[in-house]
XYZ file of C-alpha atoms in Angstrom:
743
model
C -0.214 -0.218 0.214
C 2.760 1.827 1.259
C 4.697 1.108 -2.299
C 1.477 1.755 -4.647
C 0.675 5.118 -2.493
C 4.395 6.081 -2.957
C 4.752 5.566 -6.183
C 0.925 7.644 -7.001
C 2.736 10.753 -5.537
C 5.756 10.693 -7.281
C 3.878 10.444 -10.348
C 1.933 13.227 -9.763
C 4.721 15.738 -8.437
C 6.677 14.017 -11.977
C 3.109 16.016 -13.818
C 3.342 18.804 -11.870
C 6.590 19.567 -12.573
C 5.900 19.224 -16.785
C 3.263 20.816 -16.334
C 5.305 23.850 -14.697
C 7.963 23.707 -16.925
C 5.494 24.070 -20.500
C 4.546 26.594 -18.458
C 7.152 28.674 -18.185
C 8.822 28.094 -21.518
C 5.356 29.232 -22.899
C 6.005 32.635 -21.456
C 9.322 32.638 -23.051
C 9.366 31.900 -26.285
C 6.777 34.752 -28.313
C 3.616 32.172 -29.609
C 3.642 31.103 -33.545
C 1.274 33.223 -35.434
C 0.311 33.259 -39.024
C 2.406 35.452 -41.204
C 0.800 38.646 -42.625
C 1.062 40.269 -46.000
C -0.889 43.528 -47.572
C -0.737 44.879 -51.078
C -1.081 48.284 -51.675
C -3.098 48.845 -54.469
C -2.286 52.101 -56.810
C -5.427 54.874 -57.734
C -2.750 57.734 -57.727
C -3.521 60.257 -54.990
C -6.295 57.466 -53.821
C -3.722 55.526 -52.851
C -2.657 57.713 -49.949
C -5.716 56.394 -48.222
C -3.013 53.441 -47.717
C -2.304 55.725 -43.587
C -5.105 55.219 -42.864
C -5.307 52.245 -43.149
C -1.531 51.464 -41.960
C -2.610 53.302 -38.778
C -5.616 50.944 -38.094
C -3.463 48.902 -37.262
C -1.757 50.060 -35.735
C -3.626 50.818 -33.220
C -6.068 47.544 -33.293
C -2.070 45.738 -32.857
C -1.924 43.603 -36.462
C 1.401 43.193 -37.687
C 1.942 43.553 -41.337
C 4.814 41.381 -42.013
C 5.351 41.020 -45.789
C 4.148 43.665 -48.230
C 3.941 44.779 -52.551
C 2.621 47.585 -53.665
C 2.262 49.509 -57.027
C 2.127 52.723 -58.310
C 0.918 55.108 -55.448
C 0.864 51.784 -52.887
C 3.932 51.591 -53.676
C 5.013 54.429 -52.596
C 3.712 54.257 -49.413
C 3.517 50.456 -48.799
C 7.506 50.487 -49.523
C 8.083 53.588 -46.964
C 6.087 51.688 -44.564
C 9.135 48.801 -45.397
C 11.803 51.011 -44.683
C 10.634 51.625 -40.920
C 8.253 54.611 -41.639
C 5.262 54.417 -38.760
C 1.576 55.837 -40.069
C 2.396 58.984 -38.137
C 5.830 59.773 -39.854
C 4.158 58.606 -43.132
C 1.561 61.094 -42.048
C 3.638 64.091 -41.509
C 5.991 63.315 -44.552
C 2.396 63.764 -46.658
C 1.437 66.976 -44.933
C 5.363 68.418 -45.891
C 5.315 68.073 -49.450
C 4.327 70.764 -51.520
C 2.292 68.820 -54.296
C 2.717 71.074 -57.124
C 5.543 70.513 -56.427
C 5.935 66.978 -56.821
C 3.241 66.191 -59.138
C 2.976 69.451 -61.302
C 4.997 71.327 -63.655
C 8.734 70.536 -62.782
C 9.600 72.969 -60.407
C 9.720 77.275 -61.151
C 11.463 78.338 -58.326
C 14.162 75.591 -58.475
C 15.212 76.649 -62.071
C 18.443 79.061 -63.079
C 18.018 82.352 -63.085
C 18.790 81.850 -66.933
C 15.939 79.444 -67.067
C 13.173 80.730 -64.943
C 13.430 83.884 -67.267
C 12.963 80.675 -70.445
C 9.260 79.734 -68.824
C 8.852 83.543 -68.428
C 9.170 84.342 -71.867
C 7.497 80.845 -72.701
C 5.054 80.481 -70.447
C 3.931 77.299 -71.869
C 4.409 73.873 -69.821
C 5.469 72.072 -73.430
C 8.649 71.959 -74.637
C 9.506 70.414 -77.688
C 12.922 67.677 -78.251
C 15.003 68.275 -81.356
C 18.464 65.992 -80.423
C 16.491 63.003 -83.138
C 14.007 64.688 -85.206
C 11.500 67.278 -83.579
C 9.343 65.100 -80.877
C 6.757 65.964 -77.512
C 8.574 65.277 -74.533
C 9.280 61.866 -72.420
C 6.408 63.104 -69.483
C 4.863 66.340 -68.637
C 7.180 66.323 -65.150
C 10.890 64.782 -64.847
C 10.210 63.663 -60.921
C 13.241 65.774 -60.015
C 11.553 66.734 -57.004
C 10.243 62.757 -56.535
C 13.590 61.096 -56.514
C 14.413 63.937 -54.310
C 11.404 62.214 -51.907
C 11.976 58.992 -52.384
C 16.003 58.826 -52.189
C 14.701 60.729 -48.298
C 13.123 57.975 -47.749
C 14.862 55.221 -48.551
C 18.167 56.493 -49.572
C 20.246 55.911 -46.662
C 19.711 51.480 -47.270
C 21.803 51.916 -50.340
C 22.000 48.956 -52.754
C 20.255 45.796 -50.875
C 20.857 42.564 -52.596
C 17.502 42.339 -51.314
C 14.414 44.009 -50.406
C 13.927 41.293 -47.300
C 16.421 42.393 -44.950
C 14.366 46.216 -44.466
C 12.407 46.494 -42.346
C 9.685 44.947 -43.205
C 10.096 42.528 -46.540
C 8.808 44.073 -49.297
C 8.454 43.922 -53.297
C 6.916 46.399 -55.791
C 5.628 46.044 -59.430
C 6.596 47.850 -62.799
C 5.832 46.898 -66.351
C 8.556 46.792 -68.251
C 7.868 47.953 -71.472
C 10.384 45.906 -73.774
C 8.869 42.680 -73.195
C 5.103 44.116 -72.207
C 5.881 41.637 -68.330
C 5.365 42.267 -65.202
C 8.633 42.621 -63.180
C 8.361 42.604 -59.305
C 11.405 44.350 -58.009
C 12.844 43.318 -55.001
C 16.347 43.564 -54.688
C 18.178 47.482 -55.631
C 17.916 50.636 -54.780
C 14.318 51.154 -52.811
C 14.201 54.431 -54.081
C 14.669 53.611 -57.622
C 11.775 50.373 -57.456
C 10.027 53.343 -55.763
C 10.086 54.901 -58.394
C 9.770 52.562 -61.193
C 5.815 51.181 -59.963
C 4.562 54.766 -59.699
C 6.108 56.381 -63.111
C 2.762 57.089 -65.043
C 3.763 57.208 -68.855
C 3.816 60.393 -69.756
C 3.051 61.944 -66.443
C 6.467 61.170 -65.020
C 9.230 59.314 -67.543
C 9.935 55.709 -67.121
C 12.704 54.393 -65.128
C 15.674 52.574 -67.165
C 17.713 49.968 -65.312
C 19.504 47.256 -66.887
C 17.489 45.737 -69.624
C 14.534 47.093 -68.597
C 12.814 50.286 -69.329
C 10.185 50.136 -66.187
C 6.570 51.896 -65.632
C 4.059 52.003 -63.133
C 2.875 48.469 -63.267
C -0.445 49.279 -63.071
C -2.154 48.140 -65.929
C -0.492 44.753 -65.537
C -1.604 43.937 -61.474
C -2.559 46.652 -59.741
C -3.331 45.145 -56.603
C -0.260 42.141 -56.015
C -2.231 39.932 -53.764
C -0.394 37.101 -55.264
C 2.856 38.619 -54.906
C 1.841 38.855 -51.713
C 1.047 35.268 -51.551
C 4.494 34.243 -53.299
C 6.725 35.947 -50.381
C 5.117 33.413 -48.031
C 1.922 35.138 -46.164
C -0.194 33.206 -44.468
C -2.921 35.791 -44.312
C -2.961 38.012 -47.922
C -4.534 41.357 -47.036
C -5.517 43.541 -50.269
C -6.505 47.150 -49.460
C -7.860 48.041 -53.366
C -8.314 52.160 -53.617
C -9.283 51.917 -57.412
C -12.715 50.882 -58.979
C -13.147 46.617 -59.940
C -16.923 46.536 -60.501
C -18.234 46.025 -64.557
C -19.694 49.681 -66.330
C -22.099 50.042 -67.429
C -20.714 53.315 -69.231
C -18.501 53.057 -71.872
C -17.842 55.772 -74.205
C -18.291 55.446 -77.587
C -16.257 58.450 -79.116
C -12.773 56.852 -79.979
C -10.602 58.527 -77.474
C -13.150 56.917 -75.201
C -13.503 53.210 -76.127
C -9.502 53.511 -76.475
C -10.043 54.835 -72.209
C -12.778 52.165 -71.538
C -10.148 49.705 -73.507
C -7.158 49.989 -71.064
C -10.467 50.461 -68.432
C -11.419 46.925 -68.482
C -7.782 45.242 -68.733
C -6.932 47.138 -66.351
C -9.832 45.611 -64.191
C -8.988 41.776 -65.446
C -5.019 42.337 -64.694
C -6.314 43.731 -60.960
C -9.220 40.731 -60.408
C -5.992 38.427 -60.840
C -3.832 39.694 -59.317
C -6.388 40.384 -55.719
C -7.621 36.088 -56.269
C -4.911 35.545 -54.420
C -6.774 37.668 -51.088
C -8.072 35.910 -48.592
C -9.822 39.440 -46.424
C -10.100 42.955 -49.179
C -9.860 46.014 -47.683
C -12.326 48.907 -49.996
C -11.581 52.947 -48.273
C -14.703 54.396 -49.520
C -12.504 56.325 -51.829
C -15.237 56.813 -54.686
C -15.675 60.695 -54.285
C -12.185 61.892 -54.851
C -10.278 61.598 -57.869
C -6.949 60.461 -59.167
C -5.694 63.848 -58.434
C -7.046 65.135 -54.866
C -3.262 65.400 -53.555
C -4.034 67.973 -51.872
C -6.797 66.175 -49.951
C -4.252 63.738 -48.318
C -6.055 63.799 -44.545
C -9.674 62.997 -45.909
C -8.076 60.381 -48.347
C -6.387 58.956 -44.748
C -9.706 58.977 -42.677
C -11.434 57.470 -45.807
C -8.304 54.629 -45.064
C -9.298 53.875 -42.033
C -12.833 53.676 -42.298
C -12.237 51.346 -45.048
C -10.384 48.955 -42.948
C -12.936 49.930 -39.829
C -15.610 48.685 -42.032
C -13.336 44.501 -41.812
C -13.054 45.154 -37.655
C -14.821 41.244 -37.483
C -11.856 39.683 -40.148
C -9.289 42.106 -39.207
C -9.316 41.831 -35.627
C -9.111 37.866 -35.126
C -5.075 38.541 -36.622
C -4.767 40.978 -32.918
C -1.934 39.854 -31.421
C -1.506 40.704 -27.910
C 0.218 43.679 -26.403
C 3.918 41.416 -25.476
C 3.647 39.824 -28.810
C 3.190 43.139 -30.687
C 5.959 45.006 -29.272
C 8.282 42.176 -29.515
C 7.340 42.904 -32.879
C 7.534 47.288 -32.980
C 11.080 45.928 -31.628
C 12.312 43.888 -34.276
C 11.035 46.590 -37.131
C 13.361 48.702 -35.383
C 16.265 47.225 -35.137
C 16.075 46.265 -38.562
C 16.461 49.659 -39.626
C 19.195 52.500 -40.418
C 18.560 55.536 -38.036
C 21.841 56.966 -38.823
C 23.210 58.425 -41.867
C 26.525 57.178 -42.421
C 29.792 58.751 -43.110
C 30.518 59.669 -46.657
C 34.499 58.375 -48.200
C 34.911 59.118 -51.594
C 32.200 60.818 -53.945
C 31.592 59.169 -57.328
C 29.259 61.126 -60.610
C 28.134 59.051 -63.817
C 26.190 60.303 -66.061
C 27.752 64.288 -66.303
C 29.578 65.551 -69.411
C 32.903 65.860 -68.367
C 32.464 69.761 -67.035
C 29.719 69.048 -65.190
C 31.198 65.978 -63.497
C 34.232 68.778 -62.810
C 31.693 71.401 -61.244
C 29.353 68.775 -59.417
C 32.647 67.449 -57.471
C 33.307 71.135 -56.205
C 30.037 72.015 -54.760
C 30.225 68.622 -53.258
C 33.039 68.179 -52.091
C 32.698 69.532 -48.256
C 30.046 66.992 -48.083
C 32.989 64.010 -48.024
C 34.544 63.325 -44.247
C 30.924 63.650 -42.612
C 27.273 62.350 -42.220
C 24.984 63.044 -44.830
C 23.755 65.892 -44.882
C 20.670 65.964 -46.543
C 19.285 69.353 -47.047
C 22.765 70.724 -48.021
C 22.500 68.058 -50.736
C 19.103 68.042 -52.070
C 20.583 72.007 -52.175
C 22.560 71.156 -54.235
C 21.154 69.165 -56.674
C 18.337 71.106 -57.277
C 21.222 73.217 -58.277
C 22.319 71.645 -61.282
C 19.010 70.332 -62.102
C 17.720 74.370 -62.667
C 20.369 74.074 -65.335
C 17.506 72.096 -67.140
C 20.693 70.150 -68.880
C 19.314 66.508 -67.515
C 16.457 65.204 -66.942
C 16.734 64.510 -63.999
C 20.284 64.210 -61.016
C 19.469 62.107 -58.182
C 21.967 60.508 -55.101
C 22.365 56.544 -54.157
C 24.411 54.950 -51.207
C 26.907 52.564 -52.079
C 30.139 50.789 -51.138
C 33.538 50.619 -52.315
C 36.237 47.868 -51.321
C 36.287 49.222 -48.467
C 33.176 49.152 -46.929
C 32.742 52.459 -46.616
C 29.907 54.594 -47.955
C 30.032 56.462 -51.561
C 27.725 58.932 -52.009
C 26.596 58.594 -55.898
C 25.087 60.900 -57.980
C 23.666 60.025 -61.201
C 23.115 62.648 -64.055
C 20.264 61.488 -65.820
C 20.720 62.459 -69.143
C 17.314 63.590 -71.648
C 16.628 61.452 -74.082
C 16.092 63.117 -77.427
C 17.323 66.708 -75.275
C 18.908 69.297 -75.390
C 18.584 70.919 -78.317
C 15.107 71.502 -76.893
C 11.975 74.389 -78.795
C 9.744 76.589 -76.755
C 6.677 77.867 -78.396
C 4.344 80.423 -76.709
C 0.780 81.623 -78.220
C 0.028 85.439 -76.780
C -2.855 87.382 -77.818
C -4.761 89.883 -75.595
C -6.755 92.881 -76.008
C -5.651 96.699 -76.660
C -8.714 98.389 -76.260
C -12.848 96.490 -76.570
C -12.064 95.353 -79.875
C -8.269 95.635 -81.208
C -6.470 92.153 -80.148
C -2.827 91.637 -80.231
C -1.493 87.957 -81.586
C 2.103 86.231 -81.639
C 3.106 83.055 -82.091
C 6.768 82.495 -80.438
C 9.495 80.835 -80.157
C 13.148 80.000 -78.536
C 15.276 77.571 -79.823
C 17.961 76.326 -76.796
C 20.595 74.176 -77.284
C 24.378 73.217 -74.645
C 27.543 72.396 -75.087
C 27.560 74.769 -78.708
C 31.073 75.962 -79.107
C 33.125 75.286 -75.694
C 31.276 72.766 -72.420
C 29.727 75.364 -70.518
C 28.664 77.620 -73.675
C 24.306 78.024 -75.210
C 22.646 79.287 -78.145
C 19.142 80.833 -78.005
C 17.169 81.851 -81.475
C 14.363 83.129 -81.004
C 11.847 83.982 -83.611
C 8.326 85.352 -83.135
C 5.076 85.811 -85.577
C 2.571 88.056 -85.914
C 2.293 91.044 -83.725
C 5.743 92.466 -83.026
C 7.563 90.447 -85.313
C 11.653 89.381 -84.248
C 13.875 87.204 -85.084
C 16.995 86.951 -82.445
C 20.380 84.959 -81.620
C 22.182 84.651 -77.810
C 25.561 82.684 -78.093
C 26.646 82.879 -73.949
C 29.478 81.334 -73.184
C 31.098 81.734 -69.346
C 34.876 82.322 -69.005
C 36.310 79.316 -67.247
C 34.468 78.023 -64.158
C 34.029 81.652 -62.805
C 30.630 83.348 -62.359
C 31.407 86.020 -65.795
C 30.461 85.372 -68.443
C 30.053 87.001 -72.150
C 27.742 86.987 -74.499
C 27.009 87.684 -78.600
C 23.115 88.576 -80.350
C 22.582 88.881 -83.706
C 18.919 90.859 -83.560
C 16.057 92.299 -86.384
C 12.298 93.676 -84.680
C 9.317 94.775 -85.855
C 7.812 97.268 -83.113
C 4.241 98.767 -83.474
C 3.097 101.401 -81.506
C -0.984 102.196 -81.504
C -2.193 105.784 -80.150
C -6.063 105.623 -79.436
C -9.272 108.155 -79.461
C -9.704 107.959 -75.536
C -8.829 104.076 -75.152
C -11.893 103.837 -77.019
C -10.724 102.880 -81.175
C -6.586 103.227 -82.824
C -5.999 106.417 -84.148
C -3.031 106.294 -85.632
C 0.204 103.404 -85.667
C 3.379 103.840 -86.206
C 5.791 101.695 -86.884
C 9.799 100.797 -86.697
C 12.252 98.516 -87.578
C 15.887 97.728 -85.423
C 18.915 95.268 -87.105
C 20.953 95.255 -84.096
C 24.685 93.240 -83.009
C 25.024 93.639 -78.988
C 28.394 93.163 -76.998
C 27.856 91.595 -73.219
C 29.954 91.151 -70.685
C 27.819 89.638 -67.080
C 28.224 87.722 -63.618
C 25.297 85.403 -62.358
C 26.421 85.080 -58.346
C 24.082 82.610 -57.374
C 21.333 80.899 -59.657
C 19.027 83.979 -58.962
C 20.768 87.042 -59.645
C 21.608 87.915 -63.025
C 23.632 91.122 -64.154
C 23.938 92.783 -67.306
C 26.184 95.108 -69.555
C 27.518 95.428 -73.571
C 27.118 98.070 -76.014
C 24.362 97.863 -78.623
C 25.044 98.960 -82.343
C 22.910 98.742 -85.598
C 20.331 100.637 -88.201
C 17.303 102.369 -87.461
C 14.565 103.108 -89.009
C 10.381 104.278 -87.909
C 7.870 105.431 -90.487
C 3.697 106.489 -89.915
C 1.625 103.047 -91.081
C -2.416 104.832 -90.217
C -3.497 108.142 -89.259
C -1.372 110.616 -87.705
C 0.638 109.966 -84.684
C 2.746 113.442 -85.089
C 6.275 111.057 -85.403
C 8.323 112.024 -87.382
C 9.776 109.119 -90.855
C 13.250 108.161 -89.507
C 16.170 106.385 -91.077
C 20.078 105.507 -89.732
C 22.413 104.382 -87.963
C 21.889 103.532 -83.427
C 23.607 102.748 -80.931
C 23.142 103.054 -77.081
C 25.021 101.512 -74.084
C 22.549 98.803 -71.711
C 22.770 97.681 -67.905
C 20.655 95.314 -66.683
C 19.582 92.892 -63.419
C 17.650 90.990 -62.990
C 16.386 88.771 -59.065
C 14.392 86.214 -59.187
C 13.520 84.162 -56.251
C 9.862 83.297 -57.286
C 7.749 79.931 -56.797
C 6.219 80.945 -60.348
C 6.358 82.435 -63.789
C 2.643 83.678 -63.965
C 1.051 83.616 -59.938
C 3.936 83.001 -57.603
C 2.697 82.275 -53.948
C 5.668 83.692 -52.212
C 9.447 85.677 -53.184
C 10.371 88.632 -54.663
C 11.271 89.088 -58.282
C 13.725 92.785 -59.223
C 14.282 94.009 -62.506
C 16.277 96.974 -63.658
C 17.630 97.751 -66.175
C 19.309 101.284 -67.678
C 20.468 103.197 -71.670
C 22.038 105.460 -73.269
C 21.591 106.482 -76.639
C 25.051 107.122 -77.907
C 23.756 108.241 -81.252
C 20.505 107.842 -83.018
C 18.905 108.527 -87.006
C 18.421 112.977 -86.677
C 15.216 114.267 -86.848
C 14.698 115.756 -90.469
C 14.537 119.794 -89.825
C 10.774 118.959 -90.861
C 9.557 117.454 -87.813
C 8.129 121.196 -85.653
C 9.135 119.144 -81.658
C 10.875 119.732 -79.059
C 11.125 115.789 -78.453
C 14.579 114.142 -79.266
C 16.270 110.699 -78.304
C 19.646 112.024 -79.042
C 21.824 111.480 -76.102
C 18.483 109.431 -74.380
C 19.456 108.412 -70.997
C 16.866 106.277 -68.973
C 16.492 104.113 -66.061
C 13.660 101.914 -64.584
C 13.743 99.763 -61.842
C 9.827 96.786 -61.579
C 9.691 94.353 -59.161
C 7.173 92.962 -57.115
C 6.711 90.668 -53.756
C 4.978 87.193 -53.324
C 4.088 85.963 -49.241
C 1.155 83.827 -48.413
C -1.327 85.171 -46.017
C -2.961 82.055 -43.539
C -2.313 80.151 -45.990
C -0.784 79.283 -49.300
C -3.774 79.347 -51.381
C -4.134 83.021 -50.061
C -2.343 85.358 -50.974
C -1.114 89.047 -50.478
C 0.724 90.598 -53.137
C 2.786 93.937 -53.879
C 3.671 95.061 -57.059
C 5.956 98.613 -58.307
C 7.852 100.381 -60.603
C 9.858 104.146 -61.355
C 11.494 105.083 -64.750
C 13.340 108.325 -65.093
C 14.242 109.623 -68.289
C 16.667 112.511 -65.793
C 15.440 115.205 -67.489
C 16.396 114.740 -70.907
C 12.152 114.601 -73.459
C 11.811 111.061 -75.587
C 10.090 110.782 -78.460
C 6.651 109.773 -78.325
C 8.047 105.233 -78.559
C 10.023 105.881 -75.937
C 8.134 107.364 -73.214
C 7.089 104.979 -70.293
C 3.574 104.220 -70.386
C 0.463 102.897 -67.908
C -1.733 100.485 -69.164
C 0.127 97.774 -68.640
C -0.845 95.105 -66.064
C -0.999 95.699 -62.745
C -0.239 99.504 -64.049
C -3.293 101.407 -64.009
C -4.805 98.783 -66.246
C -8.421 100.582 -66.950
C -6.444 102.825 -69.390
C -5.638 100.928 -72.414
C -2.168 100.414 -73.068
C -0.310 103.690 -73.796
C -3.251 106.302 -73.389
C -1.091 107.885 -71.020
C 2.639 108.645 -71.630
C 4.962 109.887 -69.945
C 9.142 111.030 -69.199
C 8.625 109.642 -65.833
C 6.688 107.535 -63.804
C 5.409 105.468 -60.479
C 3.099 103.420 -59.858
C 1.573 101.418 -56.435
C -0.161 97.748 -56.901
C -1.294 95.900 -53.994
C -3.544 93.612 -53.943
C -5.089 89.457 -52.752
C -5.585 86.077 -54.015
C -6.561 83.413 -53.643
C -6.753 80.284 -55.216
C -10.587 78.410 -55.496
C -9.763 75.364 -57.714
C -7.660 73.746 -59.735
C -7.011 71.664 -63.053
C -6.051 68.485 -63.289
C -2.919 68.428 -62.098
C -0.152 67.783 -65.372
C -2.718 70.107 -67.448
C -2.618 72.826 -65.639
C -2.569 74.423 -62.282
C -4.503 76.585 -60.025
C -7.930 78.785 -60.962
C -7.025 82.166 -59.702
C -9.314 85.398 -57.915
C -8.452 88.626 -56.659
C -8.230 92.379 -56.542
C -6.309 94.730 -57.162
C -5.966 98.895 -55.972
C -3.195 100.725 -58.271
C -2.056 103.907 -57.852
C 0.312 106.080 -60.309
C 1.293 108.505 -62.839
C 2.960 108.722 -66.395
C 4.267 112.411 -66.207
C 6.521 114.680 -68.142
C 9.080 117.155 -65.112
C 7.746 120.317 -65.749
C 3.788 119.383 -65.713
C 1.489 118.809 -63.380
C 1.351 115.269 -62.407
C -1.800 114.132 -62.103
C -2.182 110.987 -59.729
C -4.201 108.536 -60.663
C -6.534 105.475 -58.558
C -8.233 102.563 -59.909
C -9.243 99.144 -58.862
C -9.556 95.846 -60.565
C -10.249 92.109 -60.255
C -10.161 89.219 -62.335
C -9.210 85.339 -62.765
C -6.243 83.559 -63.520
C -6.417 80.381 -64.911
C -3.201 78.350 -64.863
C -3.194 75.785 -68.653
C -0.707 73.694 -69.635
C -0.542 76.082 -72.575
C 0.112 78.917 -70.760
C -1.434 81.102 -68.269
C -5.422 82.275 -69.413
C -6.496 85.518 -68.018
C -10.062 88.154 -67.608
C -9.482 90.690 -65.203
C -11.859 94.122 -65.508
C -10.251 97.838 -64.037
C -12.444 100.872 -63.613
C -11.292 104.339 -61.977
C -9.584 107.691 -62.391
C -12.487 108.166 -66.092
C -11.698 104.489 -66.657
C -12.518 101.350 -67.600
C -11.179 98.103 -69.494
C -12.029 94.502 -68.896
C -8.884 92.587 -70.260
C -8.678 88.947 -71.868
C -5.408 87.292 -72.875
C -3.674 83.908 -73.425
C -0.150 83.668 -72.933
C 2.596 85.874 -71.607
C 0.969 87.982 -70.264
C 3.378 90.368 -68.506
C 6.893 90.503 -67.731
């Protein structure tokens, strides 16, 4: 009996020991759980809803072990895979300037030379002339997108596998050469993210190896099958597109093309999503693919979409301890610190540009990478428009050190390029000007760094001219030679209602300048111009003589421009000054009875504009001012200062008020009330302004005019369009114009 009892007690002790050991082991080893993968779908701006989905997962402790994404889903998914949280994603999107990211190539980063090109030709269309005439490869060069993606993933360098990221990642692009979907799983993370979101026609394709990659949305817009192939036990698909059949079919040629493309995309998306166990459909139908500026609302839609699948998703939630281990593992795999740069490498740039890039970036070597300083320098070089885009990567040298690699991506088919523009505006209630103009621009014509401009215009005030400009070594000093011919028409009105006389000038000239460009925003130049001048009366009696003979003058100019748009800036200062002294000009005929003459004329003018945001970027306040002086001379009316130009007492018709001197100041308020789709145009702006000033002669009374104006400006792909109305000083004028409207 005692033996049996002893055996029973021993057996119970052994069982208790085993149970205790199992309990302790269970507490020290994480429980086995299912591997959860998410496929983030494409949908342009609607893809911002993915941030809200991620936030919902974080709040409810649902780990994301594997990620695949396409297009915008590749951007958001790649950023999360790189270690960013939903808070960091939201902060990044809140700081993003979508006008620069997905609008036209950013004006603020242009060099002063290229800014003047954009002001002269505000159309966003540039023709490539390198191999015949062709339209540009894309409406946006992708420069600012490249920089944003490098901030997200540049620190990881050239990865052997994206499995080494904090969260393993894949993204889908399409190769134009093979017509196959490409699942990107290695290499530089920013390059992969850039490839998956390269919308054809919007951004240039990404060329890597033998591939020419564009947005993968047409092939696999929600890559749930890719997530399954990565080894996920549970696959969640987040779709921000439309998969339902449509009853609306357009029977126009372009409509059928669009419907066919949409049907193919839906079919491929359904095929990829068949691998999903759970589908999240954020309510984003009310948003368009261009609603980038509604990031907050789209994030909320993503959160709501996840909440709608709460019952299914909560079965995947883990306890606090497991969640903390998941977070710690991600944090440990993230690279929090930028490395020290051991060396610099430059690829794709010309020999001269490579030398300039190396010299400017040399201070970055031997210290921790300063991304802000690097982006500033890259924007400086990209502002010369010699390359499609300039990007940076981190690579390893043979000793394991970090090398900063700068890649200059050449523009296919350009340079040279041809800028074109159409300008039209009314002079009176029934008289319009119309001009079609173009500028041919070529680089490195004679020596590295030189450039050639050839300008031509037909219609009102036709012209033809060419300027060859070259720098002196690596200094800021340049020289320029210009040859040109131009005609200019002067209209004289009867109280601004009708043109009663016209006077025409013709000039053929040569010009030699020396100048200085101390920085991206400033150019100074001075020179001498000589040629032949002639003028005659075309219509009516303007009270001016016919002239013909040689003319020469000394010229000087200065331009400073740090504004962010050539049309209606949201911020920045622009100052333009010029001066001239006439050394010789045709003599007035003895029959001309008048006290005015251009002999020995000296003139100067200073014009400036300043814009600054008011409350928010969509609202802005501005001031425009100008002064001009003839320094005691009495020039012919053709060389007097005029009122009636935009923001200079424009209730007058152009030239209705002239003077040897002028001063004018305008202040106003503008507000963005809408937008054209990104890539097709810009903001729709309304506003009002108050103008005051005068054009006057030295020994005459000086009336001060005050006028009130209001209007609408629409930034289109082909240039700005404006309609405005000004009233005051007994005058009123309705202005309608398109193209280059102000200087």
